[in-house]
Amino acid sequence: MDLKALHKRHVLTPWVAQRPLDPPLVVRGEGVWLYDAEGRRYLDLSAGLVAVNLGHAHPRMVRAIAEQAATLAYAAPSLFHDKRALLAKALSDLTPWPEGARVFFTPSGAEANEDALKFVRHLTGRFKVLAAYRSFHGATHGAAALTGENRRWPAEPAIPGVVHFFAPYPYRSPFYTEDPKEEARRALEHLERVLLHEDPRRVAAIFLEPVVGSNGVIVYPEGYLEGVRAICDRHGILLVFDEVMTGFGRVGAAFAAERLGVVPDLITFAKGVTSAYVPLGGVLVREGLAQAFDEVPLPTGHTYAGHPLAVAAGLAALEAYREEGLFERARRLEPFFREALRPLLNHPWVGEVRGLGAFYGVELVRDRETKEPLSPWHAPFSPPMQALLKALFQEGVYVLAKHNVLIIAPPLTIREEAFLEGVERLSRALRRVEVEVG
């Protein structure tokens, strides 16, 4: 049976035209490697979708899921469950709030952001929310409304009340400056102006990825997030950090809020909480806010909220992160990652390499002077980008690509020699396609 043909015939793949698709048919994973049906292996240099932080087939994860499946595979969210309680307490202990937090579990990050949207409107009595244009918060209708980039468009007309603003992007400044401090200042001034025109007394929350994820791995200039926090405090607006990608060690701490020293009011999470072994997301609500639901019904729910297999996987993942020192490992290895990626700047198509922890973006351009993207942000991949992605598979490496950016975010368990091998494979693919395309 031709399983690749069967897959192409019956499975719809997200976000891309179906006809040109020809990726490997992966059937197995081990550590940082994926294996296809023919036994060829591919270095997973993006941890799937920046999610498989522990690598593939981690023994602790496999064991925990199997044991839970043999014990209790489902419990209604209205019932209490042992591992739900234990995981919620463990997550609360990781938050930046001295009073701790309560957790609402969801099946995914998109639903976590949708539910956070319901929470902030309920908690403040306000309707409007703000989110950045260069952002992705999920594909469900409410999460797509929060999203600022082109993946929002298919959901339009979106739910009302979401207003977008421009956040800093030092490499392509929307504020016409090359000075990071000035970029932050102008961006905060812009945000204040947007709030003025929307009436800050009507704004419930600002949603932000503390480090921009799939839209380029953009690290905001110093002072920006602190400034957003101050603006929220001044106007009684809640600050929500979408840490679906940045959580669980990706930037060198349990959450980016800890690494960057800015404390939000709510945190949404998914992906790394189970190392993507079982779908799980959630909203962390600081205790002072969560108390509002003690006498008032919680305004949301899901059949699979806190699914036993998922919370068991989450507990196992947190134990593995802690025992293997993986929350801190990305920060410790950050100088190594930066140095290993620096030679990519020798390629004429590489305009910038940026990031922190174990989270990096390689921005590809046709011309370094004009910064013309190798592939436009609002359209399907350009022919050169398609050729590069094909060459990467031929070199035996998987890299997540969005627009004109390659996202380098390997499992946190990757060894230095494997990372260097992955960068070399990426470099070879670049060299080959640069010659072929010209």
Short mmCIF file of C-alpha atoms in Angstrom, two decimals:
data_model
loop_
_atom_site.label_atom_id
_atom_site.label_comp_id
_atom_site.label_asym_id
_atom_site.label_seq_id
_atom_site.Cartn_x
_atom_site.Cartn_y
_atom_site.Cartn_z
CA MET A 1 0.00 0.00 0.00
CA ASP A 2 1.32 3.46 -0.95
CA LEU A 3 0.75 5.30 2.31
CA LYS A 4 2.06 8.62 0.97
CA ALA A 5 -0.49 8.51 -1.83
CA LEU A 6 -3.20 7.50 0.66
CA HIS A 7 -2.29 10.42 2.92
CA LYS A 8 -2.34 12.91 0.06
CA ARG A 9 -5.67 11.57 -1.17
CA HIS A 10 -7.53 11.68 2.16
CA VAL A 11 -5.78 14.10 4.58
CA LEU A 12 -6.05 17.88 4.38
CA THR A 13 -2.78 19.49 5.50
CA PRO A 14 -3.07 22.88 7.28
CA TRP A 15 -2.31 26.26 5.70
CA VAL A 16 -0.93 25.07 2.33
CA ALA A 17 -2.12 24.18 -1.15
CA GLN A 18 -2.49 20.41 -1.28
CA ARG A 19 -1.35 19.51 -4.80
CA PRO A 20 2.41 20.32 -4.51
CA LEU A 21 2.84 18.56 -1.15
CA ASP A 22 5.56 15.92 -0.96
CA PRO A 23 6.97 15.73 2.58
CA PRO A 24 8.39 12.54 4.11
CA LEU A 25 5.98 10.01 5.59
CA VAL A 26 7.30 9.85 9.15
CA VAL A 27 6.55 6.73 11.17
CA ARG A 28 8.87 6.89 14.16
CA GLY A 29 10.82 9.28 16.35
CA GLU A 30 13.71 8.90 18.75
CA GLY A 31 15.38 11.75 20.61
CA VAL A 32 15.97 14.56 18.13
CA TRP A 33 15.43 12.34 15.08
CA LEU A 34 12.42 11.51 12.93
CA TYR A 35 12.36 8.39 10.71
CA ASP A 36 10.35 7.91 7.53
CA ALA A 37 8.76 4.74 6.19
CA GLU A 38 11.95 3.93 4.26
CA GLY A 39 14.17 4.23 7.32
CA ARG A 40 15.72 7.58 6.41
CA ARG A 41 16.18 9.91 9.36
CA TYR A 42 15.66 13.67 9.68
CA LEU A 43 17.05 15.91 12.40
CA ASP A 44 14.10 17.71 14.01
CA LEU A 45 15.57 21.20 14.24
CA SER A 46 12.23 22.83 15.16
CA ALA A 47 10.87 20.38 17.78
CA GLY A 48 7.88 19.79 15.53
CA LEU A 49 5.93 23.04 15.80
CA VAL A 50 8.18 24.33 18.62
CA ALA A 51 6.54 21.81 20.91
CA VAL A 52 8.44 18.53 21.40
CA ASN A 53 10.75 20.02 24.02
CA LEU A 54 11.75 16.63 25.45
CA GLY A 55 12.44 15.03 22.09
CA HIS A 56 10.70 11.97 20.70
CA ALA A 57 9.93 8.71 22.51
CA HIS A 58 11.09 9.94 25.91
CA PRO A 59 10.77 6.88 28.19
CA ARG A 60 9.17 8.77 31.09
CA MET A 61 6.48 10.16 28.80
CA VAL A 62 5.72 6.81 27.16
CA ARG A 63 5.43 5.11 30.54
CA ALA A 64 3.19 7.78 32.09
CA ILE A 65 0.74 7.78 29.19
CA ALA A 66 0.54 3.97 29.11
CA GLU A 67 0.00 3.73 32.87
CA GLN A 68 -2.75 6.34 32.82
CA ALA A 69 -4.49 4.69 29.85
CA ALA A 70 -4.57 1.44 31.81
CA THR A 71 -5.94 3.21 34.91
CA LEU A 72 -8.50 5.79 33.75
CA ALA A 73 -8.66 7.07 30.20
CA TYR A 74 -11.39 9.68 30.70
CA ALA A 75 -12.99 11.63 33.53
CA ALA A 76 -15.58 14.36 33.03
CA PRO A 77 -14.28 17.87 33.78
CA SER A 78 -16.98 18.23 36.46
CA LEU A 79 -15.28 15.51 38.50
CA PHE A 80 -12.11 16.02 40.51
CA HIS A 81 -9.13 13.98 39.31
CA ASP A 82 -5.85 13.22 41.06
CA LYS A 83 -3.45 14.17 38.30
CA ARG A 84 -5.41 17.30 37.38
CA ALA A 85 -4.89 18.51 40.93
CA LEU A 86 -1.20 17.62 40.98
CA LEU A 87 -0.46 19.24 37.61
CA ALA A 88 -2.41 22.39 38.46
CA LYS A 89 -0.43 22.77 41.69
CA ALA A 90 2.86 22.17 39.86
CA LEU A 91 1.98 24.77 37.23
CA SER A 92 0.91 27.28 39.87
CA ASP A 93 4.30 26.87 41.52
CA LEU A 94 6.00 27.85 38.23
CA THR A 95 4.13 31.13 37.83
CA PRO A 96 5.58 34.56 38.67
CA TRP A 97 2.74 35.38 41.10
CA PRO A 98 3.55 35.07 44.83
CA GLU A 99 -0.08 34.16 45.56
CA GLY A 100 -0.03 31.42 42.94
CA ALA A 101 -2.61 30.70 40.28
CA ARG A 102 -5.51 28.54 39.27
CA VAL A 103 -5.57 26.64 35.99
CA PHE A 104 -8.31 26.17 33.46
CA PHE A 105 -7.29 23.27 31.23
CA THR A 106 -8.09 23.24 27.51
CA PRO A 107 -7.39 20.83 24.64
CA SER A 108 -5.15 23.32 22.80
CA GLY A 109 -3.44 26.70 22.78
CA ALA A 110 -6.06 28.23 20.50
CA GLU A 111 -8.82 27.32 22.94
CA ALA A 112 -6.70 28.62 25.81
CA ASN A 113 -6.55 32.03 24.13
CA GLU A 114 -10.28 31.95 23.37
CA ASP A 115 -11.04 31.16 26.99
CA ALA A 116 -8.64 33.83 28.22
CA LEU A 117 -10.60 36.26 26.05
CA LYS A 118 -13.82 35.22 27.83
CA PHE A 119 -12.13 35.52 31.22
CA VAL A 120 -10.79 39.04 30.74
CA ARG A 121 -14.12 40.32 29.47
CA HIS A 122 -15.90 38.73 32.42
CA LEU A 123 -13.36 39.93 34.99
CA THR A 124 -13.24 43.55 33.83
CA GLY A 125 -16.73 44.10 32.45
CA ARG A 126 -15.03 45.58 29.39
CA PHE A 127 -15.44 44.41 25.80
CA LYS A 128 -12.44 45.46 23.71
CA VAL A 129 -9.09 43.68 23.62
CA LEU A 130 -5.86 44.62 21.84
CA ALA A 131 -3.37 42.32 20.13
CA ALA A 132 -0.35 42.86 17.90
CA TYR A 133 -0.51 42.65 14.11
CA ARG A 134 2.54 40.37 13.93
CA SER A 135 1.07 37.58 16.04
CA PHE A 136 -0.60 34.20 15.92
CA HIS A 137 -2.94 33.10 18.71
CA GLY A 138 -4.74 30.19 17.06
CA ALA A 139 -7.10 29.29 14.23
CA THR A 140 -10.45 28.91 16.01
CA HIS A 141 -12.76 31.85 15.45
CA GLY A 142 -11.97 33.85 18.59
CA ALA A 143 -8.26 33.03 18.56
CA ALA A 144 -8.11 33.93 14.87
CA ALA A 145 -9.65 37.30 15.72
CA LEU A 146 -6.79 37.89 18.17
CA THR A 147 -4.30 36.85 15.50
CA GLY A 148 -2.86 39.77 13.56
CA GLU A 149 -1.23 38.12 10.54
CA ASN A 150 -2.76 36.67 7.39
CA ARG A 151 -3.99 33.45 8.99
CA ARG A 152 -6.73 35.66 10.48
CA TRP A 153 -8.23 36.44 7.10
CA PRO A 154 -10.11 33.14 6.47
CA ALA A 155 -11.99 33.68 9.76
CA GLU A 156 -13.26 37.12 8.79
CA PRO A 157 -15.64 38.63 9.54
CA ALA A 158 -14.13 37.82 12.92
CA ILE A 159 -15.69 38.29 16.34
CA PRO A 160 -16.02 41.99 17.21
CA GLY A 161 -14.06 43.92 19.78
CA VAL A 162 -10.48 43.01 18.81
CA VAL A 163 -8.20 45.91 17.82
CA HIS A 164 -4.69 45.39 16.45
CA PHE A 165 -1.59 47.52 16.89
CA PHE A 166 2.01 47.50 15.68
CA ALA A 167 4.63 46.15 18.06
CA PRO A 168 8.41 46.55 17.70
CA TYR A 169 10.25 44.68 14.96
CA PRO A 170 13.80 46.08 15.01
CA TYR A 171 14.89 44.43 11.73
CA ARG A 172 11.90 45.89 9.86
CA SER A 173 10.91 48.77 12.07
CA PRO A 174 7.31 49.93 11.58
CA PHE A 175 8.42 53.09 13.39
CA TYR A 176 11.20 54.15 11.00
CA THR A 177 14.20 53.83 13.29
CA GLU A 178 17.26 51.61 13.61
CA ASP A 179 17.75 52.46 17.30
CA PRO A 180 16.21 49.75 19.55
CA LYS A 181 15.55 52.22 22.38
CA GLU A 182 13.80 54.59 20.01
CA GLU A 183 11.89 51.63 18.54
CA ALA A 184 10.55 50.77 21.99
CA ARG A 185 9.70 54.40 22.77
CA ARG A 186 7.82 54.94 19.50
CA ALA A 187 6.03 51.62 19.80
CA LEU A 188 4.76 52.49 23.27
CA GLU A 189 3.69 55.92 22.04
CA HIS A 190 1.79 54.22 19.19
CA LEU A 191 0.08 51.84 21.64
CA GLU A 192 -0.99 54.76 23.81
CA ARG A 193 -2.40 56.52 20.75
CA VAL A 194 -4.40 53.43 19.75
CA LEU A 195 -5.77 53.20 23.29
CA LEU A 196 -6.71 56.88 23.22
CA HIS A 197 -8.79 56.31 20.08
CA GLU A 198 -10.42 53.16 21.48
CA ASP A 199 -11.01 54.55 25.01
CA PRO A 200 -8.83 52.62 27.48
CA ARG A 201 -11.78 52.40 29.89
CA ARG A 202 -13.38 50.03 27.38
CA VAL A 203 -10.31 47.80 26.94
CA ALA A 204 -10.25 44.58 28.95
CA ALA A 205 -6.81 43.26 28.05
CA ILE A 206 -3.76 43.35 25.84
CA PHE A 207 -2.66 39.98 24.44
CA LEU A 208 1.03 39.57 23.58
CA GLU A 209 3.47 36.82 22.80
CA PRO A 210 6.39 37.88 25.05
CA VAL A 211 8.67 36.70 22.24
CA VAL A 212 6.93 36.66 18.86
CA GLY A 213 6.63 33.03 17.78
CA SER A 214 5.85 31.76 14.30
CA ASN A 215 5.87 35.29 12.89
CA GLY A 216 9.61 35.61 13.06
CA VAL A 217 10.92 34.88 16.59
CA ILE A 218 11.17 38.59 17.37
CA VAL A 219 12.66 39.58 20.72
CA TYR A 220 11.25 42.93 21.76
CA PRO A 221 13.77 45.67 22.55
CA GLU A 222 14.56 46.34 26.18
CA GLY A 223 11.93 48.40 27.92
CA TYR A 224 9.01 47.56 25.63
CA LEU A 225 7.30 44.85 27.67
CA GLU A 226 7.94 46.83 30.83
CA GLY A 227 6.28 49.80 29.15
CA VAL A 228 3.25 47.74 28.12
CA ARG A 229 2.92 46.53 31.70
CA ALA A 230 2.98 50.13 32.94
CA ILE A 231 0.35 51.18 30.40
CA CYS A 232 -1.91 48.33 31.51
CA ASP A 233 -1.49 49.29 35.16
CA ARG A 234 -2.27 52.92 34.41
CA HIS A 235 -5.55 52.09 32.66
CA GLY A 236 -6.71 49.06 34.64
CA ILE A 237 -6.12 46.77 31.65
CA LEU A 238 -5.18 43.11 32.11
CA LEU A 239 -2.01 41.84 30.43
CA VAL A 240 -2.16 38.34 28.91
CA PHE A 241 1.01 36.57 27.83
CA ASP A 242 0.53 33.91 25.16
CA GLU A 243 3.31 31.49 26.15
CA VAL A 244 2.17 28.61 23.96
CA MET A 245 5.59 28.59 22.25
CA THR A 246 7.78 30.31 24.84
CA GLY A 247 6.74 28.23 27.83
CA PHE A 248 8.47 25.25 29.46
CA GLY A 249 12.14 26.01 28.93
CA ARG A 250 12.10 27.30 25.36
CA VAL A 251 13.65 30.67 26.27
CA GLY A 252 15.68 29.46 29.23
CA ALA A 253 13.09 29.57 32.03
CA ALA A 254 9.78 27.92 32.85
CA PHE A 255 8.03 30.91 31.29
CA ALA A 256 9.26 33.92 29.34
CA ALA A 257 7.66 36.10 32.01
CA GLU A 258 10.35 34.84 34.40
CA ARG A 259 13.21 35.19 31.91
CA LEU A 260 12.18 38.70 30.83
CA GLY A 261 11.15 39.95 34.27
CA VAL A 262 7.68 41.21 33.30
CA VAL A 263 4.67 39.84 35.18
CA PRO A 264 1.35 39.46 33.29
CA ASP A 265 -2.08 38.83 34.80
CA LEU A 266 -2.85 35.67 32.85
CA ILE A 267 -0.67 33.19 30.96
CA THR A 268 -1.90 30.87 28.21
CA PHE A 269 0.08 27.71 27.52
CA ALA A 270 0.09 24.48 25.50
CA LYS A 271 2.70 22.61 23.40
CA GLY A 272 5.61 22.13 25.83
CA VAL A 273 3.41 21.37 28.84
CA THR A 274 3.24 17.77 27.59
CA SER A 275 6.12 18.07 25.11
CA ALA A 276 3.27 17.68 22.58
CA TYR A 277 2.86 13.99 23.41
CA VAL A 278 -0.84 14.54 24.17
CA PRO A 279 -2.80 17.70 23.27
CA LEU A 280 -3.16 19.97 26.32
CA GLY A 281 -3.40 23.69 26.88
CA GLY A 282 -4.65 26.00 29.54
CA VAL A 283 -5.03 29.41 31.11
CA LEU A 284 -3.13 30.32 34.26
CA VAL A 285 -5.10 32.97 36.16
CA ARG A 286 -3.43 34.67 39.10
CA GLU A 287 -5.21 33.86 42.34
CA GLY A 288 -6.44 37.40 42.98
CA LEU A 289 -8.40 37.27 39.73
CA ALA A 290 -9.42 33.62 39.89
CA GLN A 291 -11.30 34.26 43.14
CA ALA A 292 -13.92 36.08 41.08
CA PHE A 293 -15.22 32.68 40.00
CA ASP A 294 -15.73 31.37 43.53
CA GLU A 295 -19.36 32.52 43.64
CA VAL A 296 -20.03 33.04 39.92
CA PRO A 297 -20.13 30.21 37.35
CA LEU A 298 -17.03 29.89 35.18
CA PRO A 299 -18.07 31.07 31.70
CA THR A 300 -16.57 28.25 29.58
CA GLY A 301 -15.91 24.51 29.35
CA HIS A 302 -14.70 21.64 27.15
CA THR A 303 -15.38 17.90 27.01
CA TYR A 304 -11.62 17.24 27.05
CA ALA A 305 -10.64 19.86 29.64
CA GLY A 306 -7.94 18.28 31.79
CA HIS A 307 -8.11 14.93 29.97
CA PRO A 308 -6.50 12.26 32.20
CA LEU A 309 -4.01 11.13 29.55
CA ALA A 310 -3.00 14.74 28.95
CA VAL A 311 -2.53 15.76 32.58
CA ALA A 312 -0.61 12.56 33.28
CA ALA A 313 1.66 13.44 30.38
CA GLY A 314 1.97 16.98 31.73
CA LEU A 315 3.07 15.75 35.15
CA ALA A 316 5.64 13.44 33.58
CA ALA A 317 6.94 16.25 31.39
CA LEU A 318 7.39 18.63 34.34
CA GLU A 319 9.24 15.90 36.24
CA ALA A 320 11.53 15.34 33.27
CA TYR A 321 12.18 19.07 32.81
CA ARG A 322 13.06 19.38 36.48
CA GLU A 323 15.22 16.25 36.79
CA GLU A 324 17.15 16.98 33.56
CA GLY A 325 17.55 20.71 34.27
CA LEU A 326 15.90 21.62 30.99
CA PHE A 327 14.24 24.88 32.05
CA GLU A 328 17.70 26.34 32.56
CA ARG A 329 19.58 24.43 29.84
CA ALA A 330 18.56 26.69 26.94
CA ARG A 331 19.81 29.75 28.80
CA ARG A 332 23.08 28.03 29.67
CA LEU A 333 23.59 26.98 26.05
CA GLU A 334 22.47 30.30 24.57
CA PRO A 335 26.04 31.47 23.80
CA PHE A 336 26.70 28.15 22.04
CA PHE A 337 23.50 28.37 19.97
CA ARG A 338 24.27 31.95 18.94
CA GLU A 339 27.82 31.11 17.91
CA ALA A 340 26.72 27.99 16.03
CA LEU A 341 24.15 29.96 14.04
CA ARG A 342 26.39 32.98 13.33
CA PRO A 343 28.06 31.46 10.21
CA LEU A 344 24.66 31.41 8.50
CA LEU A 345 25.12 35.16 8.05
CA ASN A 346 27.76 34.32 5.43
CA HIS A 347 24.96 33.28 3.09
CA PRO A 348 23.71 36.13 0.89
CA TRP A 349 20.08 35.21 1.55
CA VAL A 350 20.36 35.46 5.34
CA GLY A 351 19.42 38.94 6.49
CA GLU A 352 19.34 38.35 10.24
CA VAL A 353 19.62 35.63 12.87
CA ARG A 354 17.87 36.50 16.14
CA GLY A 355 16.40 34.92 19.24
CA LEU A 356 17.22 33.76 22.75
CA GLY A 357 17.38 30.55 24.74
CA ALA A 358 16.71 27.72 22.29
CA PHE A 359 14.43 29.81 20.07
CA TYR A 360 15.82 31.47 16.91
CA GLY A 361 14.63 32.93 13.64
CA VAL A 362 16.67 32.99 10.44
CA GLU A 363 15.20 35.71 8.21
CA LEU A 364 15.76 35.17 4.50
CA VAL A 365 15.92 38.04 2.02
CA ARG A 366 16.51 38.44 -1.70
CA ASP A 367 18.67 41.50 -1.09
CA ARG A 368 20.33 42.52 2.17
CA GLU A 369 20.26 46.21 1.32
CA THR A 370 16.55 46.43 0.50
CA LYS A 371 15.60 43.57 2.88
CA GLU A 372 13.13 42.30 0.29
CA PRO A 373 11.77 39.04 1.76
CA LEU A 374 12.72 35.80 0.00
CA SER A 375 9.05 34.88 0.29
CA PRO A 376 6.24 37.42 0.85
CA TRP A 377 4.50 37.30 4.22
CA HIS A 378 0.98 37.46 2.78
CA ALA A 379 1.22 34.78 0.05
CA PRO A 380 2.22 31.12 -0.45
CA PHE A 381 5.91 30.26 -0.37
CA SER A 382 7.87 31.69 -3.28
CA PRO A 383 9.66 29.27 -5.67
CA PRO A 384 13.07 29.87 -3.99
CA MET A 385 11.54 29.16 -0.58
CA GLN A 386 9.86 26.01 -1.88
CA ALA A 387 13.18 24.87 -3.33
CA LEU A 388 14.91 25.48 -0.01
CA LEU A 389 12.36 23.48 1.96
CA LYS A 390 12.73 20.59 -0.49
CA ALA A 391 16.53 20.79 -0.19
CA LEU A 392 16.28 20.68 3.60
CA PHE A 393 14.41 17.37 3.45
CA GLN A 394 16.99 16.08 1.00
CA GLU A 395 19.69 17.01 3.50
CA GLY A 396 17.83 15.08 6.20
CA VAL A 397 16.67 17.96 8.36
CA TYR A 398 13.21 19.25 9.29
CA VAL A 399 12.87 23.00 9.83
CA LEU A 400 9.62 24.87 10.43
CA ALA A 401 9.23 27.79 8.00
CA LYS A 402 6.79 30.69 8.14
CA HIS A 403 6.76 33.41 5.51
CA ASN A 404 10.48 34.09 4.89
CA VAL A 405 11.72 32.90 8.29
CA LEU A 406 13.18 29.55 9.31
CA ILE A 407 12.46 28.77 12.95
CA ILE A 408 15.31 27.00 14.74
CA ALA A 409 13.95 25.59 17.99
CA PRO A 410 15.27 22.07 18.59
CA PRO A 411 14.23 19.78 21.43
CA LEU A 412 15.79 21.05 24.65
CA THR A 413 17.54 17.70 24.97
CA ILE A 414 19.64 18.20 21.82
CA ARG A 415 23.38 17.67 22.21
CA GLU A 416 25.83 20.24 20.90
CA GLU A 417 27.22 17.97 18.19
CA ALA A 418 23.74 17.21 16.83
CA PHE A 419 22.89 20.92 16.71
CA LEU A 420 26.09 21.69 14.82
CA GLU A 421 25.25 18.91 12.38
CA GLY A 422 21.80 20.38 11.86
CA VAL A 423 23.19 23.84 11.17
CA GLU A 424 25.65 22.37 8.67
CA ARG A 425 22.85 20.55 6.87
CA LEU A 426 20.88 23.80 6.76
CA SER A 427 23.93 25.61 5.42
CA ARG A 428 24.42 22.99 2.68
CA ALA A 429 20.78 23.32 1.64
CA LEU A 430 21.15 27.10 1.44
CA ARG A 431 24.31 26.86 -0.65
CA ARG A 432 22.73 24.41 -3.06
CA VAL A 433 19.58 26.47 -3.64
CA GLU A 434 21.48 29.77 -3.86
CA VAL A 435 23.46 28.28 -6.75
CA GLU A 436 20.43 26.71 -8.44
CA VAL A 437 18.19 29.77 -8.17
CA GLY A 438 20.91 32.40 -8.53
#
